[in-house]
Each structure stands twice: as C-alpha cells, then as structure tokens.
Amino acid sequence: MSGVGYPVYGGNGITGYHSDYLLSERKLIIGRVGVRCGVTHLTKEKSWVTDNALIVNFKLLGFNLRFMQLKLQFENLNKLSNSTAQPVISGSKIYAYEISFPPFPEQRAIVAKIEELFSSLDSGIADLKKAQEQLKIYRQAVLKKAFEGELTKEWRAKQTNLPTAEELLEQIKEERKNHYLNQIADWKKAVKDWDGIGAKPSKPKMVKELFPLVKEELEVLPIEPDTWKWCKVDKIAGHNANSLKAGPFGSSLKKSFYTETGYKIYGQEQVISGNAYFGDYYVGEEKYNSLINCAVFPKDILISLVGTVGKVLVLPDDSEQGIINPRLVKITLNRFYDSIFFKYYFESSFLKSLYKVKNHGTTMDVLNLGSIKELPYPLCSIQEQHQIVQEIESRLSVCDKVEETIVESLEKSKALRQSILKKAFEGKLLNDAEIAACKAALDYEPASVLLERIKAEKTKSIKSKKQ
C-alpha cells in the first residue's frame, strides 16, 4: 500500500491506497473487527476492501446505499460484537439482524433531507470551531501584550513608587547572600555539634548565578518598559540550590519503590490535567528522604518536560507533600515573583516563540532543566505582576464564558444530529407533501411489494442450493 492509487478500506474506513482495485462499484461496508466494529462506510467506485470489513451486496433493487449506510450506522451494530479483547462481528449476526425501511423514493427523499440538514449543521459547527480558533488567537494576543508591558502601560504611568529592575536585581542578590550566610552559620553550628557518628554535615552550596543575557540575545526580544528588565529564569528562583530542580533519575524512583500511602509522587498526569489531587502514587519516608532535593511544597511550580511540553501546575496551599518524578522540573520562586504570573508567561506562545530564539529557529520538543534556566524572563515589580494577572484574567474570563457556550453548542449539535437520524428512521422527518411526492414517483412501490420480492428471491435461492 502507498499514498497513491485506489483507496483501501478496512474496518474503520480508508487505511491506505493500492495500485489495483477489487471493487468497481460503490459498496456499503461494515467494519467487523476492533472496538469500533459495526461502523459503516460507503466506498468509492473503484476501491479495495480488506477482510476487516464486511461487504454488503443487495440482490434486489430498491435500496438506497446512503440510506442503508445511515440506517445501519444509527442501529449501532457494535452491540452485536462479542465481548472478547478483540471485538468481532460475524456475518451470521448481520444476516439475522432485522431492520425496517420505507419504499425506495422515500429512502431517496429522506437522504436528501438528511444531507440538507446535516449541511446546515456542519456549516454551524464549522463556524463554532472557527470561533474556538479565534479565541485561542485572542488569548495568545492578550498574553503577548501582557508580557510586553502593554496591558499595564496606563497603570504603570500612575505609579510613583515602583522599584526599577536594577533595584529588584540588587534586592534578589542581597536576599540570596543573606540566606546563604544564614545557611553557613547553621552549618558551622551543626559541624560543631557533630559527634563524629554518621555523615558529617555537608557545607551548603550558594545558588550559582548564570551569565546575563548578551546583546545578541536581547536584540531579538521585545523592548521592555523602563521599569522592566530581561533576565534568565534562574534569577526568579528561590535562594537555595534546590529551588530549581529536575526530577530524579528513573532508576532512583522505580515502581518497586511505590507504596499505598506516604509522600505523593507528582508526575505529568497532575500537571497536564491541572489537578494536583489526581493520582495515588506514593513513596515511604526512607525513599522520600533519599530524594529530598526533589521535594515539593504548596506554591511550588511544576513544569512538564516531555509530551505536552511546558505545561505548568502551581501546587495549591493544601497540596500533599511529595516529590517530583523524572519528567518534571520544579521551581520554588523567590518572594519577588508571582506564581500565577509565571504560569501565564510560561504557557504562552509568546515564550514558545522565544524557544525558537534559543534553539536557532526550531521549537523544542523536549525541555530540560538547563534550557529552562537559560530562558529569557521579564523582571518587573511584584505589584505590576499582580496587576498583569488581573488584566489577563479580566479578559480571559470573557473568553472562558464564550468558550463554554461554544462547547455546549457543539455538544448540542451532536445531539441534534442524532435527533435528525432518529426522526428519519422513525418515519417522522418528511412532511405530508414530501411523502405524497414520493408516492407519485414512477419507481414507487409499497414496502409490502418489496418484501414479497425479497421472499421470492429467498425461496429461489434455497431451491437452487438444493439442486
């Protein structure tokens, strides 16, 4: 099979293309294998069908292919499948399945009306999905303006006591220095009190400062307001070496270490779902203490590294104490930074565009601790961060309401589609005038006449088999 030639149909539709074809006419097929067995399709005129689908051949005239496809789809033939690990529908079950159907002209008219209603419905769905895409664009436009300082431009002009970015950097530097000196004092006391039994207290490490952004890096970034400054992510982390930390090596946290209770293991399932309470993997106290550098606490930020890259979860105040797994990085922010501000910034396409800057035009599929530390970050006052979060959320709350309405409408459209089919196959879709027009058609015959022809064909088939 290849990507050119005649379509090859399997149980779930087209699976590829072939240089030759098996069927010259359009056929109704029914998927017979897999979780979606029972699904129906109409093939193209020249096609190939694998043994994962059943081909329906009509021995008599009087059946509209599209009508029968929709009718059997509505009947949900999947209910006829066996209940094994690999569901299958046998031909014998399909043969024995009884359905009701109207005369041929009514089938044709019902299909035409269904297609007309579906076309209007599809047009409405397309408009809703387009609106969804426009909302995504608007959301990212809001975030981009937020992190360029545009949303707080007027607010900033009214402030008289905002610290400059340089002052903020000095404050961060001073706090880190004081924190380290306090750690050294505690360490000296611990060494003095050490009785020689067990491991000697280890000297604390000072947070390593990365080199600032260079001129070439700054030139491709937006021009920040006067009270802002581009720095690297490492500047906003807390005051110790474990404030910005990747998860442990996989061999340090194997499933054999898991327990039913204890300290929670946070992974991508929590981050991607946005639910810190999700999941029930734990480790005991001994394993937790051995991985204490990867411990997390309320307000810490978790970032996914693979798959859904760059997704952020801020741990709530009542989150369980625990550790991160190898697929996450955790950040404990210093007091000068707002965690919600961080989340909005890190999940914005604005930052993802900066990934490209840092990676010579290619978007990163996998993040790592080193690349996160090096990312550019807008340094501004905590007051302005709070204001930016308010400005973002006031706009996005409107988006959320519109999005909610769109999702509800899309769900209703699914129900409406089923409602149309239900009416069609209950004989309630056509009005009296449309039914009268069907009866006046040259090829109209009552269903009873068609049934008699079917019976006669069956009798003829049985006799020929006996001979």
XYZ file of C-alpha atoms in Angstrom:
467
model
C 0.000 0.000 0.000
C 1.054 3.581 -0.590
C -0.340 7.113 -0.523
C -1.457 6.986 -4.171
C -3.774 4.806 -6.220
C -7.133 3.340 -5.235
C -8.408 3.612 -1.648
C -8.134 0.556 0.576
C -10.897 0.263 3.197
C -10.509 -1.549 6.494
C -12.863 -1.752 9.450
C -12.615 1.980 10.235
C -12.514 3.461 6.732
C -9.607 4.193 4.393
C -6.348 2.688 5.650
C -4.170 3.364 2.587
C -4.032 3.108 -1.213
C -3.234 0.360 -3.723
C -2.181 0.282 -7.365
C -5.125 -2.004 -8.209
C -8.772 -2.180 -7.167
C -11.046 -5.041 -6.115
C -14.475 -3.433 -6.487
C -15.538 -1.393 -9.474
C -18.852 -0.235 -7.968
C -19.629 1.807 -4.870
C -20.320 -0.528 -1.940
C -21.691 -0.384 1.583
C -19.236 -1.948 4.033
C -19.450 -2.773 7.742
C -16.386 -2.888 9.990
C -16.187 -6.326 11.550
C -13.042 -6.173 13.765
C -11.915 -3.845 16.558
C -13.502 -1.658 19.207
C -15.399 0.295 16.533
C -16.681 -2.755 14.691
C -20.152 -2.171 13.303
C -19.260 1.217 11.844
C -20.481 1.660 8.266
C -18.880 3.314 5.233
C -19.604 3.849 1.550
C -16.633 3.085 -0.659
C -15.578 4.999 -3.735
C -16.427 3.446 -7.117
C -13.016 1.802 -7.533
C -11.615 0.507 -4.278
C -10.149 -2.358 -2.299
C -11.691 -3.764 0.907
C -9.690 -5.824 3.416
C -11.069 -8.734 5.412
C -11.556 -6.367 8.384
C -14.828 -5.258 6.808
C -17.955 -6.970 5.505
C -19.192 -6.030 2.021
C -22.968 -5.703 1.678
C -24.383 -6.888 -1.646
C -28.045 -6.244 -2.446
C -29.651 -8.926 -4.626
C -32.666 -6.740 -5.402
C -33.251 -3.172 -6.485
C -34.980 -0.865 -4.018
C -32.213 0.049 -1.614
C -30.553 3.464 -1.477
C -26.927 2.924 -0.421
C -26.631 6.148 1.571
C -29.942 5.465 3.326
C -28.840 1.980 4.290
C -25.441 3.230 5.466
C -27.031 5.860 7.703
C -29.706 3.471 8.894
C -27.248 0.734 9.891
C -24.958 3.311 11.489
C -27.909 4.538 13.552
C -28.754 0.970 14.554
C -25.341 0.703 16.296
C -24.313 -2.718 15.044
C -21.421 -2.674 17.523
C -23.872 -4.144 20.031
C -23.735 -7.396 18.030
C -19.992 -7.871 18.634
C -18.570 -10.444 21.006
C -17.088 -9.307 24.321
C -13.517 -10.552 23.848
C -10.345 -8.455 23.953
C -10.604 -8.103 20.158
C -14.310 -7.435 19.388
C -15.600 -9.056 16.182
C -18.966 -9.078 14.424
C -19.699 -12.213 12.439
C -21.535 -12.179 9.115
C -24.181 -14.521 10.536
C -25.186 -11.933 13.134
C -25.514 -9.270 10.457
C -27.601 -11.588 8.235
C -30.033 -12.280 11.064
C -30.388 -8.633 12.098
C -33.808 -7.198 11.175
C -34.443 -3.573 10.198
C -37.420 -1.653 8.856
C -37.165 0.556 5.776
C -39.532 2.647 3.622
C -40.112 2.441 -0.156
C -37.231 3.456 -2.404
C -38.448 7.002 -3.299
C -38.911 7.719 0.440
C -35.387 6.473 1.134
C -34.119 8.847 -1.539
C -36.133 11.785 -0.157
C -35.064 11.060 3.437
C -31.405 11.004 2.404
C -31.784 14.301 0.544
C -33.392 15.931 3.584
C -30.822 14.474 5.992
C -27.997 15.763 3.775
C -29.609 19.210 3.629
C -29.996 19.371 7.418
C -26.514 17.946 8.000
C -25.048 20.512 5.614
C -26.591 23.363 7.628
C -25.463 21.699 10.845
C -21.913 21.200 9.543
C -21.781 24.839 8.489
C -22.786 25.897 12.010
C -20.217 23.527 13.551
C -17.516 24.934 11.263
C -18.398 28.451 12.423
C -18.221 27.363 16.065
C -14.832 25.719 15.562
C -13.569 28.793 13.743
C -14.691 30.880 16.717
C -12.773 28.489 19.004
C -9.618 29.011 16.963
C -10.121 32.784 17.048
C -10.443 32.609 20.834
C -7.097 30.777 21.007
C -5.511 33.510 18.891
C -7.084 36.205 21.074
C -5.862 34.503 24.275
C -2.311 34.400 22.989
C -2.549 38.010 21.791
C -3.591 39.019 25.335
C -0.642 37.135 26.833
C 1.789 38.606 24.314
C 0.694 42.158 25.143
C 0.814 41.339 28.855
C 4.444 40.253 28.729
C 5.454 43.200 26.591
C 4.063 45.537 29.265
C 1.215 46.829 27.103
C -1.683 45.797 29.358
C -0.288 47.769 32.309
C 1.019 50.774 30.392
C -1.614 53.165 31.784
C -1.442 51.626 35.256
C 2.322 51.995 35.290
C 2.121 55.684 34.368
C 0.060 56.354 37.512
C 2.533 54.703 39.887
C 5.103 56.741 41.788
C 6.973 54.198 43.884
C 7.740 51.233 41.603
C 11.254 49.826 42.029
C 13.400 49.719 38.934
C 14.530 46.386 37.534
C 18.069 47.131 38.680
C 16.808 47.697 42.225
C 14.932 44.395 42.071
C 18.083 42.579 40.972
C 20.006 44.083 43.877
C 17.277 43.048 46.320
C 17.327 39.483 44.968
C 21.112 39.398 45.172
C 21.082 40.704 48.766
C 18.442 38.196 49.897
C 20.350 35.302 48.354
C 23.543 36.435 50.042
C 21.843 36.758 53.468
C 20.142 33.387 53.036
C 23.469 31.748 52.216
C 25.180 33.370 55.233
C 22.400 32.060 57.491
C 22.869 28.583 55.991
C 26.618 28.784 56.621
C 26.010 29.792 60.243
C 23.631 26.847 60.720
C 26.154 24.526 59.068
C 29.018 25.675 61.298
C 26.875 25.065 64.369
C 25.910 21.612 63.057
C 29.579 20.742 62.463
C 30.494 21.952 65.942
C 27.742 19.806 67.474
C 28.576 16.776 65.313
C 29.665 13.839 67.458
C 31.543 12.019 64.713
C 28.818 9.418 64.327
C 27.112 9.299 60.954
C 27.802 11.556 57.995
C 29.425 14.914 58.626
C 27.069 17.828 57.849
C 27.702 18.984 54.277
C 28.503 22.582 53.509
C 25.589 24.375 51.805
C 26.043 25.492 48.203
C 25.354 29.021 47.096
C 22.972 29.443 44.162
C 25.056 29.555 41.006
C 24.477 32.717 39.002
C 24.174 32.300 35.231
C 25.722 34.798 32.862
C 23.211 37.545 31.943
C 21.643 37.737 28.504
C 24.078 39.033 25.929
C 23.466 41.824 23.444
C 22.674 39.429 20.568
C 20.002 37.696 22.682
C 18.441 40.966 23.837
C 18.239 42.333 20.304
C 15.671 39.710 19.250
C 13.478 40.227 22.335
C 10.716 42.846 22.597
C 11.721 46.229 24.035
C 10.629 46.181 27.678
C 9.216 49.145 29.666
C 11.699 51.305 31.581
C 10.972 49.555 34.890
C 11.414 46.068 33.388
C 14.472 44.038 32.512
C 15.022 40.788 30.658
C 16.804 38.261 32.849
C 17.138 34.485 32.881
C 14.738 32.162 34.664
C 17.374 31.273 37.253
C 17.049 34.841 38.663
C 13.483 34.292 39.841
C 14.061 31.001 41.680
C 14.425 30.806 45.442
C 17.563 31.189 47.491
C 18.931 27.639 47.571
C 20.298 25.199 45.022
C 17.144 23.035 45.135
C 14.789 25.895 44.210
C 15.171 24.998 40.536
C 15.440 21.234 40.280
C 14.778 18.424 37.821
C 13.227 15.142 38.919
C 15.441 12.210 39.962
C 16.946 9.657 37.606
C 14.452 6.949 36.658
C 16.438 4.266 38.442
C 16.054 6.230 41.700
C 12.267 6.111 41.506
C 11.210 2.735 40.137
C 7.704 1.361 40.592
C 9.042 -1.187 43.037
C 9.560 1.731 45.470
C 5.887 2.792 45.358
C 3.697 2.481 48.433
C -0.028 2.840 49.060
C 0.431 5.823 51.382
C 3.197 8.231 52.327
C 4.653 11.061 50.265
C 2.922 11.775 46.966
C 4.730 11.354 43.647
C 3.882 14.193 41.278
C 4.127 13.497 37.548
C 2.812 14.708 34.220
C -0.660 13.333 34.919
C -1.142 16.030 37.569
C 0.449 18.809 35.515
C -1.330 18.090 32.232
C -4.723 17.600 33.921
C -4.173 20.731 36.046
C -5.223 18.702 39.070
C -2.710 18.371 41.927
C -5.035 15.955 43.754
C -5.124 13.466 40.885
C -3.192 10.189 41.141
C -2.303 7.884 44.005
C 1.391 7.013 43.717
C 3.411 7.377 46.919
C 6.795 6.561 48.449
C 7.713 5.847 52.049
C 9.705 8.118 54.340
C 13.068 6.476 53.672
C 12.814 6.902 49.895
C 11.427 10.425 50.333
C 14.391 11.428 52.486
C 16.829 9.992 49.931
C 15.193 12.205 47.254
C 14.640 15.233 49.489
C 16.271 17.520 46.892
C 13.277 16.783 44.624
C 10.691 17.528 47.334
C 7.860 19.926 46.555
C 5.579 22.007 48.722
C 2.498 24.244 48.323
C 3.028 27.157 45.888
C 5.839 25.332 44.095
C 5.646 25.298 40.293
C 5.831 22.058 38.299
C 6.756 22.039 34.588
C 6.282 19.080 32.222
C 9.367 18.152 30.207
C 8.143 15.703 27.548
C 4.974 15.077 25.579
C 2.862 18.110 26.436
C 5.973 20.240 26.852
C 5.957 23.352 29.018
C 2.646 22.756 30.777
C 2.633 24.351 34.246
C 0.918 23.448 37.518
C 1.045 25.663 40.604
C 0.611 23.479 43.682
C -2.291 24.740 45.824
C -1.989 25.595 49.523
C -3.488 22.269 50.592
C -1.483 20.054 48.237
C 0.196 16.954 49.641
C 3.875 16.985 50.490
C 5.798 14.887 47.998
C 8.438 14.617 45.296
C 8.533 15.044 41.516
C 9.208 12.239 39.067
C 11.867 12.363 36.276
C 9.502 14.010 33.771
C 9.132 17.256 35.711
C 11.100 20.290 36.820
C 10.078 22.134 39.964
C 10.646 25.793 40.756
C 10.293 27.481 44.119
C 10.000 31.195 43.374
C 11.605 33.911 45.444
C 9.310 36.402 47.181
C 9.642 38.876 44.334
C 7.730 36.678 41.910
C 4.082 35.684 41.493
C 3.424 32.030 40.605
C 0.295 32.724 38.520
C 2.192 35.341 36.537
C 4.836 32.663 35.915
C 2.216 30.134 34.739
C 0.664 32.538 32.240
C 4.069 33.523 30.918
C 5.464 30.016 30.630
C 2.397 28.606 28.837
C 2.150 31.478 26.359
C 3.012 31.141 22.686
C 4.999 34.311 23.349
C 7.503 32.234 25.360
C 7.336 29.382 22.845
C 8.416 31.858 20.186
C 11.406 32.545 22.419
C 12.185 28.809 22.445
C 12.910 29.281 18.768
C 15.230 32.161 19.543
C 17.174 29.958 21.941
C 17.216 26.991 19.566
C 18.118 28.574 16.251
C 14.646 28.502 14.726
C 13.425 25.083 15.874
C 10.792 24.560 18.543
C 11.928 22.282 21.380
C 10.003 19.018 21.629
C 11.638 18.238 24.942
C 12.542 20.713 27.675
C 15.253 20.155 30.241
C 16.484 21.947 33.325
C 19.382 23.595 31.524
C 17.200 25.039 28.761
C 14.618 26.295 31.281
C 17.284 28.111 33.311
C 18.501 29.891 30.174
C 15.085 31.113 29.002
C 14.575 34.895 28.994
C 12.168 36.187 31.616
C 10.607 39.638 32.182
C 11.701 41.020 35.548
C 9.257 43.571 36.944
C 7.841 44.528 40.343
C 5.566 42.149 42.234
C 2.905 44.903 42.246
C 2.923 45.014 38.452
C 2.861 41.231 38.220
C -0.316 41.185 40.327
C -1.814 43.886 38.112
C -0.880 41.994 34.941
C -2.553 38.836 36.287
C -5.717 40.866 36.958
C -5.637 42.374 33.457
C -5.139 38.942 31.881
C -7.865 37.251 33.890
C -10.420 40.018 33.337
C -10.032 39.464 29.585
C -9.705 35.701 29.607
C -12.758 35.286 31.850
C -14.834 36.635 28.959
C -13.081 34.138 26.663
C -13.880 31.330 29.081
C -17.591 32.161 29.037
C -17.668 32.306 25.249
C -15.691 29.043 25.084
C -18.171 27.430 27.455
C -21.051 28.481 25.218
C -19.269 27.127 22.137
C -18.559 23.766 23.797
C -22.197 23.492 24.883
C -23.334 24.309 21.333
C -21.009 21.679 19.871
C -22.421 19.099 22.288
C -25.939 20.115 21.301
C -25.010 19.733 17.636
C -24.078 16.088 18.286
C -27.433 15.510 19.942
C -29.190 17.327 17.084
C -27.508 15.088 14.518
C -28.783 12.026 16.362
C -32.208 13.612 16.663
C -32.353 14.135 12.888
C -31.473 10.492 12.275
C -33.956 9.308 14.894
C -36.775 11.245 13.216
C -35.686 9.987 9.811
C -35.768 6.319 10.803
C -38.997 6.665 12.768
C -40.670 8.000 9.602
C -41.152 11.496 11.073
C -38.677 13.543 9.030
C -40.728 14.005 5.836
C -43.913 16.086 5.868
C -47.182 15.028 4.204
C -46.429 16.868 0.963
C -42.998 15.246 0.682
C -44.449 11.787 1.295
C -47.138 12.421 -1.323
C -44.429 13.390 -3.822
C -42.644 10.116 -3.083
C -45.800 8.103 -3.741
C -46.225 9.870 -7.065
C -42.724 8.870 -8.213
C -42.529 6.416 -11.144
C -40.356 3.965 -9.191
C -42.594 3.960 -6.106
C -43.798 0.626 -4.815
C -45.234 -0.139 -1.386
C -42.892 -1.799 1.088
C -45.155 -4.845 1.034
C -44.398 -5.383 -2.658
C -40.645 -5.146 -1.999
C -40.984 -7.644 0.865
C -42.755 -10.080 -1.449
C -39.906 -9.768 -3.938
C -37.400 -10.428 -1.145
C -39.295 -13.539 -0.054
C -39.454 -14.782 -3.636
C -35.701 -14.242 -4.056
C -35.017 -16.194 -0.833
C -37.209 -19.083 -1.976
C -35.443 -19.122 -5.344
C -32.035 -19.117 -3.632
C -32.984 -22.025 -1.344
C -34.251 -24.121 -4.254
C -31.107 -23.524 -6.297
C -28.941 -24.647 -3.372
C -30.916 -27.923 -3.047
C -30.482 -28.772 -6.680
